[in-house]
GROMACS .gro file of C-alpha atoms in nm:
model
  383
    1MET     CA    1  -3.684  -0.767   6.160
    2GLN     CA    2  -3.869  -0.562   5.895
    3SER     CA    3  -4.183  -0.392   6.007
    4ARG     CA    4  -4.514  -0.433   5.823
    5LEU     CA    5  -4.517  -0.051   5.789
    6ASP     CA    6  -4.204  -0.038   5.596
    7LYS     CA    7  -4.291  -0.011   5.230
    8SER     CA    8  -3.931  -0.060   5.093
    9PRO     CA    9  -3.862  -0.335   4.825
   10VAL     CA   10  -3.687  -0.548   5.073
   11ALA     CA   11  -3.946  -0.522   5.340
   12THR     CA   12  -4.225  -0.576   5.091
   13TRP     CA   13  -4.025  -0.880   4.961
   14TRP     CA   14  -3.980  -1.021   5.321
   15TRP     CA   15  -4.354  -1.006   5.411
   16THR     CA   16  -4.473  -1.152   5.083
   17ILE     CA   17  -4.211  -1.431   5.024
   18ASP     CA   18  -4.293  -1.812   5.103
   19ARG     CA   19  -4.071  -1.847   5.394
   20TRP     CA   20  -4.128  -2.220   5.414
   21PHE     CA   21  -3.992  -2.275   5.064
   22LEU     CA   22  -3.685  -2.029   5.141
   23ALA     CA   23  -3.591  -2.212   5.484
   24ALA     CA   24  -3.600  -2.561   5.264
   25PHE     CA   25  -3.378  -2.405   4.981
   26LEU     CA   26  -3.144  -2.275   5.256
   27SER     CA   27  -3.138  -2.609   5.454
   28LEU     CA   28  -3.034  -2.793   5.129
   29MET     CA   29  -2.756  -2.546   5.052
   30GLY     CA   30  -2.622  -2.570   5.414
   31LEU     CA   31  -2.641  -2.966   5.373
   32GLY     CA   32  -2.459  -2.933   5.046
   33ILE     CA   33  -2.169  -2.763   5.213
   34VAL     CA   34  -2.157  -2.982   5.528
   35LEU     CA   35  -2.161  -3.290   5.298
   36SER     CA   36  -1.905  -3.168   5.072
   37PHE     CA   37  -1.661  -3.145   5.387
   38ALA     CA   38  -1.772  -3.509   5.448
   39ALA     CA   39  -1.737  -3.639   5.098
   40SER     CA   40  -1.481  -3.456   4.890
   41PRO     CA   41  -1.136  -3.445   5.085
   42ALA     CA   42  -1.070  -3.798   5.003
   43VAL     CA   43  -1.154  -3.734   4.634
   44ALA     CA   44  -0.919  -3.418   4.620
   45GLU     CA   45  -0.642  -3.628   4.777
   46ARG     CA   46  -0.672  -3.907   4.550
   47ILE     CA   47  -0.606  -3.694   4.243
   48GLY     CA   48  -0.347  -3.467   4.409
   49LEU     CA   49  -0.526  -3.173   4.505
   50ASP     CA   50  -0.564  -2.977   4.846
   51SER     CA   51  -0.801  -3.182   5.074
   52PHE     CA   52  -1.048  -2.908   5.104
   53HIS     CA   53  -1.040  -2.800   4.724
   54PHE     CA   54  -1.393  -2.928   4.627
   55ALA     CA   55  -1.540  -2.821   4.962
   56THR     CA   56  -1.396  -2.455   4.918
   57ARG     CA   57  -1.522  -2.432   4.569
   58GLN     CA   58  -1.869  -2.583   4.691
   59ILE     CA   59  -1.879  -2.272   4.912
   60ILE     CA   60  -1.755  -2.032   4.622
   61PHE     CA   61  -2.058  -2.173   4.425
   62THR     CA   62  -2.328  -2.151   4.688
   63VAL     CA   63  -2.255  -1.786   4.764
   64PRO     CA   64  -2.333  -1.656   4.421
   65ALA     CA   65  -2.609  -1.940   4.373
   66LEU     CA   66  -2.801  -1.778   4.679
   67GLY     CA   67  -2.742  -1.436   4.567
   68VAL     CA   68  -2.894  -1.545   4.221
   69MET     CA   69  -3.177  -1.720   4.400
   70LEU     CA   70  -3.275  -1.421   4.607
   71ALA     CA   71  -3.232  -1.149   4.328
   72VAL     CA   72  -3.462  -1.365   4.085
   73SER     CA   73  -3.725  -1.389   4.372
   74PHE     CA   74  -3.772  -1.018   4.358
   75LEU     CA   75  -3.887  -1.044   3.995
   76GLU     CA   76  -4.254  -1.010   3.857
   77SER     CA   77  -4.419  -1.260   3.654
   78ARG     CA   78  -4.372  -1.077   3.333
   79GLN     CA   79  -3.993  -1.009   3.419
   80ILE     CA   80  -3.957  -1.383   3.464
   81ARG     CA   81  -4.096  -1.461   3.136
   82ARG     CA   82  -3.875  -1.197   2.968
   83MET     CA   83  -3.577  -1.329   3.118
   84SER     CA   84  -3.655  -1.696   3.038
   85LEU     CA   85  -3.698  -1.605   2.675
   86VAL     CA   86  -3.361  -1.453   2.668
   87MET     CA   87  -3.198  -1.738   2.875
   88LEU     CA   88  -3.377  -1.992   2.634
   89CYS     CA   89  -3.247  -1.818   2.310
   90ILE     CA   90  -2.889  -1.793   2.463
   91MET     CA   91  -2.874  -2.159   2.570
   92LEU     CA   92  -3.028  -2.291   2.253
   93VAL     CA   93  -2.724  -2.131   2.078
   94LEU     CA   94  -2.490  -2.274   2.313
   95MET     CA   95  -2.640  -2.610   2.292
   96VAL     CA   96  -2.569  -2.605   1.910
   97ALA     CA   97  -2.201  -2.485   1.977
   98VAL     CA   98  -2.137  -2.739   2.249
   99LEU     CA   99  -2.175  -2.994   1.979
  100TYR     CA  100  -1.874  -2.849   1.794
  101ILE     CA  101  -1.661  -2.669   2.039
  102GLY     CA  102  -1.775  -2.845   2.353
  103VAL     CA  103  -1.538  -3.042   2.585
  104GLU     CA  104  -1.585  -3.418   2.530
  105VAL     CA  105  -1.593  -3.622   2.844
  106LYS     CA  106  -1.666  -4.006   2.826
  107GLY     CA  107  -1.799  -3.971   2.455
  108ALA     CA  108  -2.037  -3.690   2.538
  109ARG     CA  109  -2.028  -3.316   2.461
  110ARG     CA  110  -2.213  -3.133   2.731
  111TRP     CA  111  -1.986  -2.847   2.843
  112VAL     CA  112  -1.859  -2.536   2.685
  113SER     CA  113  -1.582  -2.316   2.815
  114ILE     CA  114  -1.656  -1.931   2.818
  115ALA     CA  115  -1.401  -1.704   2.967
  116GLY     CA  116  -1.226  -1.968   3.143
  117LEU     CA  117  -1.554  -2.089   3.284
  118SER     CA  118  -1.720  -2.440   3.214
  119ILE     CA  119  -2.078  -2.400   3.155
  120GLN     CA  120  -2.341  -2.684   3.108
  121PRO     CA  121  -2.598  -2.516   2.890
  122SER     CA  122  -2.871  -2.807   2.932
  123GLU     CA  123  -2.858  -2.706   3.307
  124PHE     CA  124  -2.975  -2.337   3.250
  125LEU     CA  125  -3.197  -2.444   2.963
  126LYS     CA  126  -3.434  -2.638   3.187
  127PRO     CA  127  -3.612  -2.349   3.387
  128ALA     CA  128  -3.621  -2.142   3.083
  129PHE     CA  129  -3.779  -2.420   2.894
  130VAL     CA  130  -4.034  -2.467   3.174
  131ILE     CA  131  -4.132  -2.108   3.192
  132MET     CA  132  -4.173  -2.080   2.821
  133CYS     CA  133  -4.372  -2.395   2.793
  134ALA     CA  134  -4.583  -2.281   3.078
  135TRP     CA  135  -4.651  -1.946   2.916
  136LEU     CA  136  -4.742  -2.129   2.587
  137PHE     CA  137  -5.000  -2.355   2.749
  138ALA     CA  138  -5.159  -2.075   2.935
  139GLU     CA  139  -5.179  -1.854   2.622
  140HIS     CA  140  -5.339  -2.138   2.436
  141LYS     CA  141  -5.595  -2.195   2.751
  142ARG     CA  142  -5.666  -1.821   2.750
  143GLN     CA  143  -5.739  -1.800   2.374
  144PRO     CA  144  -5.765  -2.134   2.205
  145ASP     CA  145  -5.710  -1.974   1.874
  146ILE     CA  146  -5.334  -1.940   1.958
  147PRO     CA  147  -5.155  -2.251   1.872
  148GLY     CA  148  -4.962  -2.254   2.216
  149ASN     CA  149  -4.975  -2.631   2.268
  150LEU     CA  150  -4.837  -2.688   1.915
  151PHE     CA  151  -4.541  -2.446   1.974
  152ALA     CA  152  -4.480  -2.606   2.313
  153MET     CA  153  -4.450  -2.936   2.130
  154LEU     CA  154  -4.214  -2.799   1.848
  155LEU     CA  155  -3.980  -2.644   2.144
  156LEU     CA  156  -3.999  -2.986   2.306
  157VAL     CA  157  -3.871  -3.167   1.985
  158LEU     CA  158  -3.597  -2.885   1.952
  159VAL     CA  159  -3.470  -2.925   2.290
  160VAL     CA  160  -3.486  -3.310   2.274
  161SER     CA  161  -3.306  -3.310   1.952
  162LEU     CA  162  -3.024  -3.111   2.094
  163LEU     CA  163  -3.008  -3.324   2.428
  164VAL     CA  164  -2.987  -3.651   2.234
  165ALA     CA  165  -2.705  -3.512   2.001
  166GLN     CA  166  -2.476  -3.452   2.282
  167PRO     CA  167  -2.600  -3.741   2.386
  168ASP     CA  168  -2.759  -3.664   2.722
  169LEU     CA  169  -3.032  -3.914   2.773
  170GLY     CA  170  -3.100  -3.846   3.140
  171GLN     CA  171  -3.168  -3.487   3.080
  172THR     CA  172  -3.393  -3.581   2.785
  173MET     CA  173  -3.604  -3.813   3.001
  174LEU     CA  174  -3.611  -3.553   3.291
  175THR     CA  175  -3.723  -3.274   3.041
  176THR     CA  176  -3.950  -3.484   2.842
  177GLY     CA  177  -4.134  -3.617   3.174
  178THR     CA  178  -4.171  -3.251   3.319
  179TRP     CA  179  -4.318  -3.135   2.991
  180GLY     CA  180  -4.565  -3.424   2.986
  181ILE     CA  181  -4.674  -3.349   3.350
  182MET     CA  182  -4.726  -2.971   3.272
  183PHE     CA  183  -4.920  -3.070   2.956
  184PHE     CA  184  -5.124  -3.281   3.168
  185MET     CA  185  -5.192  -2.987   3.426
  186ALA     CA  186  -5.287  -2.781   3.111
  187GLY     CA  187  -5.585  -3.014   3.045
  188LEU     CA  188  -5.405  -3.299   2.816
  189PRO     CA  189  -5.668  -3.502   2.629
  190TRP     CA  190  -5.654  -3.874   2.686
  191ILE     CA  191  -5.553  -3.940   2.328
  192TRP     CA  192  -5.251  -3.757   2.385
  193ILE     CA  193  -5.153  -3.942   2.687
  194THR     CA  194  -5.173  -4.265   2.500
  195VAL     CA  195  -4.970  -4.085   2.206
  196LEU     CA  196  -4.708  -3.969   2.435
  197GLY     CA  197  -4.681  -4.271   2.644
  198ALA     CA  198  -4.616  -4.495   2.336
  199THR     CA  199  -4.357  -4.237   2.210
  200GLY     CA  200  -4.183  -4.236   2.546
  201ILE     CA  201  -4.157  -4.630   2.538
  202GLY     CA  202  -4.050  -4.615   2.180
  203GLY     CA  203  -3.785  -4.353   2.261
  204VAL     CA  204  -3.651  -4.586   2.556
  205PHE     CA  205  -3.633  -4.870   2.294
  206ALA     CA  206  -3.469  -4.644   2.042
  207ALA     CA  207  -3.199  -4.544   2.280
  208TYR     CA  208  -3.150  -4.900   2.388
  209THR     CA  209  -3.082  -4.997   2.023
  210VAL     CA  210  -2.894  -4.693   1.920
  211PHE     CA  211  -2.659  -4.597   2.208
  212PRO     CA  212  -2.426  -4.886   2.314
  213HIS     CA  213  -2.355  -4.711   2.642
  214VAL     CA  214  -2.750  -4.684   2.737
  215ALA     CA  215  -2.779  -5.078   2.649
  216LEU     CA  216  -2.463  -5.158   2.855
  217ARG     CA  217  -2.611  -4.969   3.153
  218ILE     CA  218  -2.975  -5.110   3.128
  219ASP     CA  219  -2.814  -5.481   3.089
  220LYS     CA  220  -2.576  -5.432   3.394
  221PHE     CA  221  -2.891  -5.304   3.596
  222LEU     CA  222  -3.104  -5.604   3.476
  223THR     CA  223  -2.842  -5.869   3.494
  224GLY     CA  224  -2.607  -5.755   3.767
  225GLU     CA  225  -2.314  -5.847   3.544
  226GLY     CA  226  -2.029  -5.628   3.423
  227ASP     CA  227  -1.862  -5.320   3.602
  228THR     CA  228  -2.122  -5.216   3.874
  229PHE     CA  229  -1.851  -5.103   4.115
  230GLN     CA  230  -1.970  -4.764   4.193
  231VAL     CA  231  -2.351  -4.856   4.211
  232ASP     CA  232  -2.266  -5.156   4.420
  233MET     CA  233  -2.042  -4.943   4.666
  234GLY     CA  234  -2.297  -4.687   4.695
  235ARG     CA  235  -2.564  -4.933   4.788
  236ASP     CA  236  -2.332  -5.109   5.032
  237ALA     CA  237  -2.235  -4.758   5.192
  238LEU     CA  238  -2.601  -4.703   5.284
  239ILE     CA  239  -2.622  -5.048   5.433
  240ASN     CA  240  -2.307  -5.001   5.612
  241GLY     CA  241  -2.436  -4.675   5.753
  242GLY     CA  242  -2.725  -4.825   5.928
  243TRP     CA  243  -2.970  -4.598   6.109
  244PHE     CA  244  -2.725  -4.367   6.274
  245GLY     CA  245  -2.427  -4.391   6.041
  246VAL     CA  246  -2.063  -4.473   6.123
  247GLY     CA  247  -1.973  -4.128   6.214
  248PRO     CA  248  -1.851  -3.802   6.031
  249GLY     CA  249  -1.512  -3.890   5.841
  250GLU     CA  250  -1.550  -4.252   5.916
  251GLY     CA  251  -1.696  -4.361   5.593
  252THR     CA  252  -1.522  -4.584   5.322
  253VAL     CA  253  -1.729  -4.529   5.013
  254LYS     CA  254  -1.566  -4.182   4.944
  255ARG     CA  255  -1.217  -4.315   4.950
  256VAL     CA  256  -1.308  -4.562   4.652
  257ILE     CA  257  -1.558  -4.392   4.436
  258PRO     CA  258  -1.454  -4.119   4.216
  259ASP     CA  259  -1.780  -3.927   4.210
  260SER     CA  260  -1.865  -3.964   4.576
  261HIS     CA  261  -1.882  -3.574   4.621
  262ALA     CA  262  -2.104  -3.548   4.310
  263ASP     CA  263  -2.342  -3.830   4.193
  264PHE     CA  264  -2.278  -4.041   4.502
  265VAL     CA  265  -2.296  -3.785   4.779
  266PHE     CA  266  -2.637  -3.943   4.911
  267SER     CA  267  -2.448  -4.253   4.976
  268VAL     CA  268  -2.179  -4.069   5.168
  269ALA     CA  269  -2.458  -3.912   5.387
  270GLY     CA  270  -2.609  -4.249   5.441
  271GLU     CA  271  -2.304  -4.414   5.555
  272GLU     CA  272  -2.155  -4.160   5.772
  273PHE     CA  273  -2.483  -3.995   5.907
  274GLY     CA  274  -2.710  -4.273   5.873
  275LEU     CA  275  -3.050  -4.334   5.726
  276ILE     CA  276  -3.186  -4.098   5.954
  277MET     CA  277  -3.016  -3.820   5.740
  278CYS     CA  278  -3.121  -3.978   5.424
  279PHE     CA  279  -3.488  -3.957   5.535
  280PHE     CA  280  -3.430  -3.597   5.642
  281ILE     CA  281  -3.299  -3.510   5.293
  282MET     CA  282  -3.578  -3.688   5.129
  283SER     CA  283  -3.823  -3.518   5.337
  284ILE     CA  284  -3.686  -3.170   5.245
  285PHE     CA  285  -3.740  -3.259   4.879
  286ALA     CA  286  -4.073  -3.403   4.932
  287PHE     CA  287  -4.174  -3.099   5.122
  288ILE     CA  288  -4.088  -2.862   4.837
  289VAL     CA  289  -4.234  -3.076   4.551
  290LEU     CA  290  -4.579  -3.131   4.763
  291ARG     CA  291  -4.581  -2.769   4.872
  292GLY     CA  292  -4.516  -2.638   4.518
  293LEU     CA  293  -4.754  -2.858   4.365
  294ASN     CA  294  -5.039  -2.768   4.645
  295THR     CA  295  -4.971  -2.408   4.586
  296ALA     CA  296  -4.990  -2.451   4.210
  297LEU     CA  297  -5.326  -2.634   4.256
  298LYS     CA  298  -5.477  -2.330   4.456
  299GLU     CA  299  -5.343  -2.072   4.181
  300HIS     CA  300  -5.601  -1.908   3.977
  301ASP     CA  301  -5.362  -1.776   3.719
  302ASP     CA  302  -5.284  -2.058   3.457
  303PHE     CA  303  -4.933  -1.939   3.382
  304THR     CA  304  -4.845  -1.932   3.748
  305ARG     CA  305  -4.996  -2.269   3.816
  306TYR     CA  306  -4.819  -2.446   3.520
  307ALA     CA  307  -4.475  -2.269   3.576
  308VAL     CA  308  -4.459  -2.345   3.956
  309GLY     CA  309  -4.587  -2.706   3.890
  310GLY     CA  310  -4.324  -2.761   3.627
  311LEU     CA  311  -4.039  -2.609   3.839
  312VAL     CA  312  -4.088  -2.807   4.130
  313THR     CA  313  -4.152  -3.123   3.922
  314VAL     CA  314  -3.820  -3.108   3.742
  315PHE     CA  315  -3.653  -3.019   4.063
  316GLY     CA  316  -3.816  -3.325   4.235
  317LEU     CA  317  -3.754  -3.571   3.939
  318GLN     CA  318  -3.393  -3.502   3.946
  319ALA     CA  319  -3.360  -3.551   4.305
  320VAL     CA  320  -3.551  -3.889   4.274
  321ILE     CA  321  -3.335  -3.996   3.985
  322ASN     CA  322  -3.009  -3.920   4.183
  323MET     CA  323  -3.134  -4.114   4.496
  324CYS     CA  324  -3.264  -4.405   4.314
  325VAL     CA  325  -2.932  -4.440   4.135
  326ASN     CA  326  -2.759  -4.440   4.489
  327LEU     CA  327  -3.015  -4.699   4.602
  328GLN     CA  328  -2.950  -4.909   4.290
  329LEU     CA  329  -3.319  -4.882   4.191
  330VAL     CA  330  -3.267  -4.750   3.840
  331PRO     CA  331  -2.977  -4.795   3.579
  332ALA     CA  332  -2.673  -4.578   3.654
  333LYS     CA  333  -2.705  -4.223   3.531
  334GLY     CA  334  -2.472  -3.912   3.619
  335MET     CA  335  -2.712  -3.656   3.773
  336THR     CA  336  -2.662  -3.428   4.075
  337LEU     CA  337  -2.863  -3.410   4.380
  338PRO     CA  338  -3.004  -3.049   4.360
  339PHE     CA  339  -2.821  -2.788   4.593
  340ILE     CA  340  -2.614  -3.074   4.764
  341SER     CA  341  -2.388  -3.243   4.474
  342TYR     CA  342  -2.066  -3.068   4.385
  343GLY     CA  343  -2.109  -2.854   4.068
  344GLY     CA  344  -2.112  -2.486   3.980
  345SER     CA  345  -2.352  -2.494   3.668
  346SER     CA  346  -2.584  -2.722   3.865
  347GLN     CA  347  -2.593  -2.488   4.169
  348ILE     CA  348  -2.652  -2.160   3.976
  349ALA     CA  349  -2.912  -2.316   3.736
  350ILE     CA  350  -3.113  -2.471   4.016
  351ALA     CA  351  -3.086  -2.120   4.219
  352ILE     CA  352  -3.254  -1.972   3.903
  353SER     CA  353  -3.511  -2.223   3.900
  354MET     CA  354  -3.607  -2.199   4.274
  355GLY     CA  355  -3.572  -1.821   4.265
  356MET     CA  356  -3.851  -1.826   4.016
  357VAL     CA  357  -4.056  -2.051   4.239
  358LEU     CA  358  -4.006  -1.797   4.527
  359ALA     CA  359  -4.090  -1.502   4.286
  360LEU     CA  360  -4.400  -1.681   4.140
  361THR     CA  361  -4.547  -1.796   4.488
  362ARG     CA  362  -4.507  -1.448   4.660
  363LYS     CA  363  -4.838  -1.295   4.800
  364ARG     CA  364  -4.927  -1.026   4.579
  365PRO     CA  365  -5.199  -0.781   4.701
  366GLU     CA  366  -5.322  -0.697   4.347
  367LYS     CA  367  -5.394  -1.072   4.289
  368ARG     CA  368  -5.600  -1.076   4.617
  369LYS     CA  369  -5.786  -0.778   4.523
  370GLN     CA  370  -5.876  -0.918   4.166
  371MET     CA  371  -5.968  -1.253   4.331
  372GLY     CA  372  -6.199  -1.078   4.585
  373PHE     CA  373  -6.355  -0.880   4.313
  374ALA     CA  374  -6.409  -1.196   4.091
  375LEU     CA  375  -6.580  -1.378   4.409
  376SER     CA  376  -6.791  -1.079   4.474
  377GLN     CA  377  -6.912  -1.062   4.126
  378ARG     CA  378  -6.998  -1.432   4.133
  379ALA     CA  379  -7.188  -1.386   4.456
  380MET     CA  380  -7.410  -1.101   4.330
  381PRO     CA  381  -7.766  -1.222   4.240
  382ALA     CA  382  -7.874  -1.211   3.870
  383GLU     CA  383  -8.100  -0.912   3.803
   0.00000   0.00000   0.00000
């Protein structure tokens, strides 16, 4: 335990960090390892790998993810902006490169191999995109002469264009939705709400018309016809688990669904550990989002407010989409459950995002002094 008299960087970090956030993130990481041991052995054996191949790799991914999250949480706001700008530029270049040299999987190019490592640039793009948009919105509010809102719109158009070109419509909707919520937090006029709402509806219709796989997934969801094997099995697994589950290792969904350790790990949790476990997982995600939005609401600094709000929003929306797919409430879409689903790029990218949340929500004495000075100035009677 660190003493409050200790002024070292680690001690200062410990006494200023939001430990509720930290505990929630560590809980999700721990659940990811536990559920990987539950869901992945059957998948590994089916494709001829060692039973604990994916579980071992999940631990290997989690260790650096934890290190990255803690390292980022030590940064100041200015350092986070600078890091995000560099990361945004690099990922935009890789997003262009992936269209030409990326690995094609099921008709989409989303991965690029660098030094033997497979990287999904869109995962790392999201936190950088949120931070830079938060900065642009904040600068426009601070000085209306600065066209921050316009630059944020242009950045959104650029990012969405690259995502659609892959194509990755799930990440497109996630990014656009998060941007819209941040714009709303920044004082979005009602006319823009109407325009953006109409644009979103038009985008969905265009995706349905242009991309056959999107039309197929929506049609299958609405009619229940066609190949709905994975989503049907995922839903049935949750029903089969009941309140308390069939027991660790006793589930059947992981033996037949190819992505049970990734996109459908929530169904495995429900079948083997019951709806109680599902509600527990949902409550952690809800806690993170609600605490993040509540913290953002109380924050006096515009940049911090928009950044924290945007980061927890993209985190929460991704979790909601994954869980809704498992519950067959939305059309099937491959999207990981943050910190729990198997995946290296996803783990590291989400760790960076949540490290930023930890850094931006730290209690900073200089901010309290400035706030106290401002309040005292307001309280002074006019001469």
